[in-house]
Amino acid sequence: TKYVYSFSEGTKEMKSLLGGKGANLAEMSIIGLPVPPGFTITTQACTDYYKQNKELWSDLLDEIKSKLAELEQTMGKKLGDATNPLLVSVRSGAVFSMPGMMDTILNLGLNDESVEGIAKAMNNPRLAYDSYRRFIQMFADVAMDVPKYKFEAILERTKEQKGYHYDTELTAEDLKGIVAEFKTVYKLEIGKDFPSDPFEQLLMAVRAVFNSWNNPRAITYRRLNDIPHDLGTAVNVQSMVFGNTGDKSGTGVAFTRNPSTGENKLFGEYLINAQGEDVVAGIRTPQSIDTLKDDMPAVYDEFIRITQLLENHYKDMQDIEFTVEDEKLYILQTRNGKRTSQAAINVAVDMVEEGRISKEEAVLRIEPERVNELLHPKFEDKALKAAHLLAKGLPASPGAAAGKVYFNAEDCVAASSKGEKTLLVRLETSPEDIEGMVAAEGILTARGGMTSHAAVVARGMGKCCVAGCGTLRIDERAGFFKVGDLTVKEGDYISLDGSTGSVYLGAVDRVEPKLSGKFETLMTWVDGMRKLKVRTNADTPKDARIAVDFGAEGIGLCRTEHMFFEAERIPAVREMIIAQSLEARMTALAKLLPMQREDFMGIFRAMGERSVTIRLLDPPLHEFLPREEKDIIELARTMSIPVDDLKARVDDLQEFNPMLGHRGCRLAVTYPEIYAMQAQAIIEGAIAVKKEGIDVKPEIMIPLIGSVKELAYVKSIVTEVADDIIAKSDVKLNYLVGTMIEIPRAAITADEIAKEAQFFSFGTNDLTQMGFGFSRDDANKFLGEYEEKGILEKDPFQVLDQAGIGKLVKMGCELGRSTNPDIHLGICGEHGGEPSSVEFCHRIGLDYVSCSPFRVPVARIAAAHAAL
Ligand code: PEP
Ligand code: MG
């Protein structure tokens, strides 16, 4: 096996072996861009390193040595040389870019001799010692986990003593002193001298990169983003160029288009006389890329030419890192830029219109899950005008967020897990903050620019972020920040507008968003590509209308019990449940009938001619009864029955296993009059709305069927009532009767059940519950351990278990179609809006998926992806 490749030996297609960074460095070298030479140690070397118990083996060492020798020859310099030394950067580079892993060590190869070599060769002692102190700090921080602040404190103290403002004011002598102090800190922290042998430095850095693949932050990131844990990371070793030689040097990051909005205009920042980390770390505030035109016109023109070339070459928006050394431009990295979902859509549609990519390609570039972000609320105009503007930072990632302030990731995670809305407020974020960023509604930082860690990661997650809010004086340890003389303490509410950079006091009200024309264009393409229909789960006219706006083509599940819970109905519902005789129950049901009819009419009107599947009552009856002693007494009084009678009835209805108890169609077997009332309300409502001129399409769905006889019996209750009403009316109304398939026995006997059903809707929530034998309400107590121990990869209540529960669904479809070729098939469990499950539904040939209103666009895109 070959483990080490020169940049000149690879291509962009070799991403899985060379990692994203390595493959793109190779590609750029090959197409003749000014990339400093170097080599890549493969991802395979990383996975083998883990197989060898985290030891580097001799063949690998030999290969690294020989590639290093080659590099030294190309550069005409030697690592560690006392006169003209080679310095290298060492960077990780996984197949998918991954914050949380070891990122970069610059200036590797410096020691007490080679630092003098650099000073002489570059004729710049200041540069030499500045590079050396950076190296020690980065090596200690990223490779050895020595906290950064231990070094920063020394830097700050020196600046203060000398009366400097900027790092750039430090002289060579100052930096020499700082280097000595840094080495002392290293020795104190690690218990060993800072390594002076450059090859040893290199190997330690390589191991650190490999080890960082499995640090907890990286593991968390992979888990959140579905990246397999066994890919490993590559290591890139690249000869250094210096952005810190003086005023004709600098370093920066640029995106070929605006990563927040997608606007087709170069977007970026740079710092004069600085090295790599300075830009993203946000220590000095960078300048906009536009001013490079004035600082160094020739470099600017060359840079523009290269950014356009790269975008054309990759046919996607690029995120490019560059360094200028004495007016010579070098490209250090390019990759497809992370972007907000709004930018993703705008860039994809623009690129189709520019003739660069096909519509299919554009649709495939939109991650279904992320479209969700576009659909989320913005601040309400009036509330915004009234809001107290606290401060203004950079609009780093759009969105509106309101929540309680927390100053570190752990507190954010803890508060969010209690159901609080939180905002993570930090001086600047770093990869350690990733879990806090996930938990928070939004992120606010005092330092850093549009390409700071906080900004890039937040955009990637589609999370609202305001960065570089310089007027904030944050005391993270004490848990407060000040703006002027106003203090905001931990737990206080503020609001962030990531589109304007504004920070407001208190929680500002939000409203539903409007979607852009480009989104509409993209969704039209999506609809032309997909085969699956997308319906929604909605119980109210309001939800139904939202879903129609999002493109729902019908209602796949209207849960009627939600109507029963409403305050003004609950007395009648309770009366119905407590009734001891048929007569008493009929009286109560008669009170409910007009209310249910109104509900259905509202929904029919909202849905127009689209199909509306209404499910008859499903939960166990005791869910509707009061539990607390005082509520029981109260209810007994209003119903004028003895408290003891009521208590006895409540006790009577208690079940050991309610989910497997008296619920679903079983209720109708004992109390047929309940379903009869609901069928009457549906059909009468449908007739009334049909008379208004809408060609309604009601579908009556019977839940929790386990056997065909059960269905035949319950169905007869429904059809008898329905047919009778229709016959007596003067309109022609078609309706369907079908069933949910949510009990394993129903899936297994679906061929028989299909003879009595016009449609099946797979209730994969219950099917998962009963198929796995995992209680829906209790499983989260142990499912976490299942995932951690690798027994289950995903929570099966969120992502359909295709191998097991999915097999039941597939079997149900095939058996159902075998006896009833016209049967209509859909899914209405939570999985109907989850992309990988939607893909599965497409593959097994369902007619539609049904999901909550906000997930409808997600499901439409997922369905298009499945069909492409
Ligand atoms: C299901 O079981 O998948 C379903 C949609 O019904 P409910 O969630 O109401 O039980
Ligand atoms: Mg169910």
CSV table of C-alpha atoms and ligand atoms in Angstrom, one decimal, residues 559 615 618 663 703-704 740 742 763-767 770 776, ligand 2:
chain,number,residue,atom,x,y,z
A,559,ARG,CA,-56.0,13.0,14.4
A,615,ARG,CA,-58.7,9.0,11.5
A,618,ASP,CA,-57.5,6.4,18.7
A,663,ARG,CA,-57.8,2.1,22.2
A,703,PRO,CA,-56.7,2.9,13.4
A,704,LEU,CA,-55.0,0.0,15.1
A,740,MET,CA,-53.8,2.2,9.3
A,742,GLU,CA,-49.5,-0.1,12.6
A,763,GLY,CA,-48.5,4.2,11.1
A,764,THR,CA,-44.8,3.7,11.6
A,765,ASN,CA,-44.9,5.2,15.1
A,766,ASP,CA,-46.9,2.4,16.5
A,767,LEU,CA,-45.5,-0.1,14.0
A,770,MET,CA,-45.0,-2.8,18.5
A,776,ARG,CA,-42.9,5.1,22.5
B,2,MG,MG,-50.7,5.0,15.9
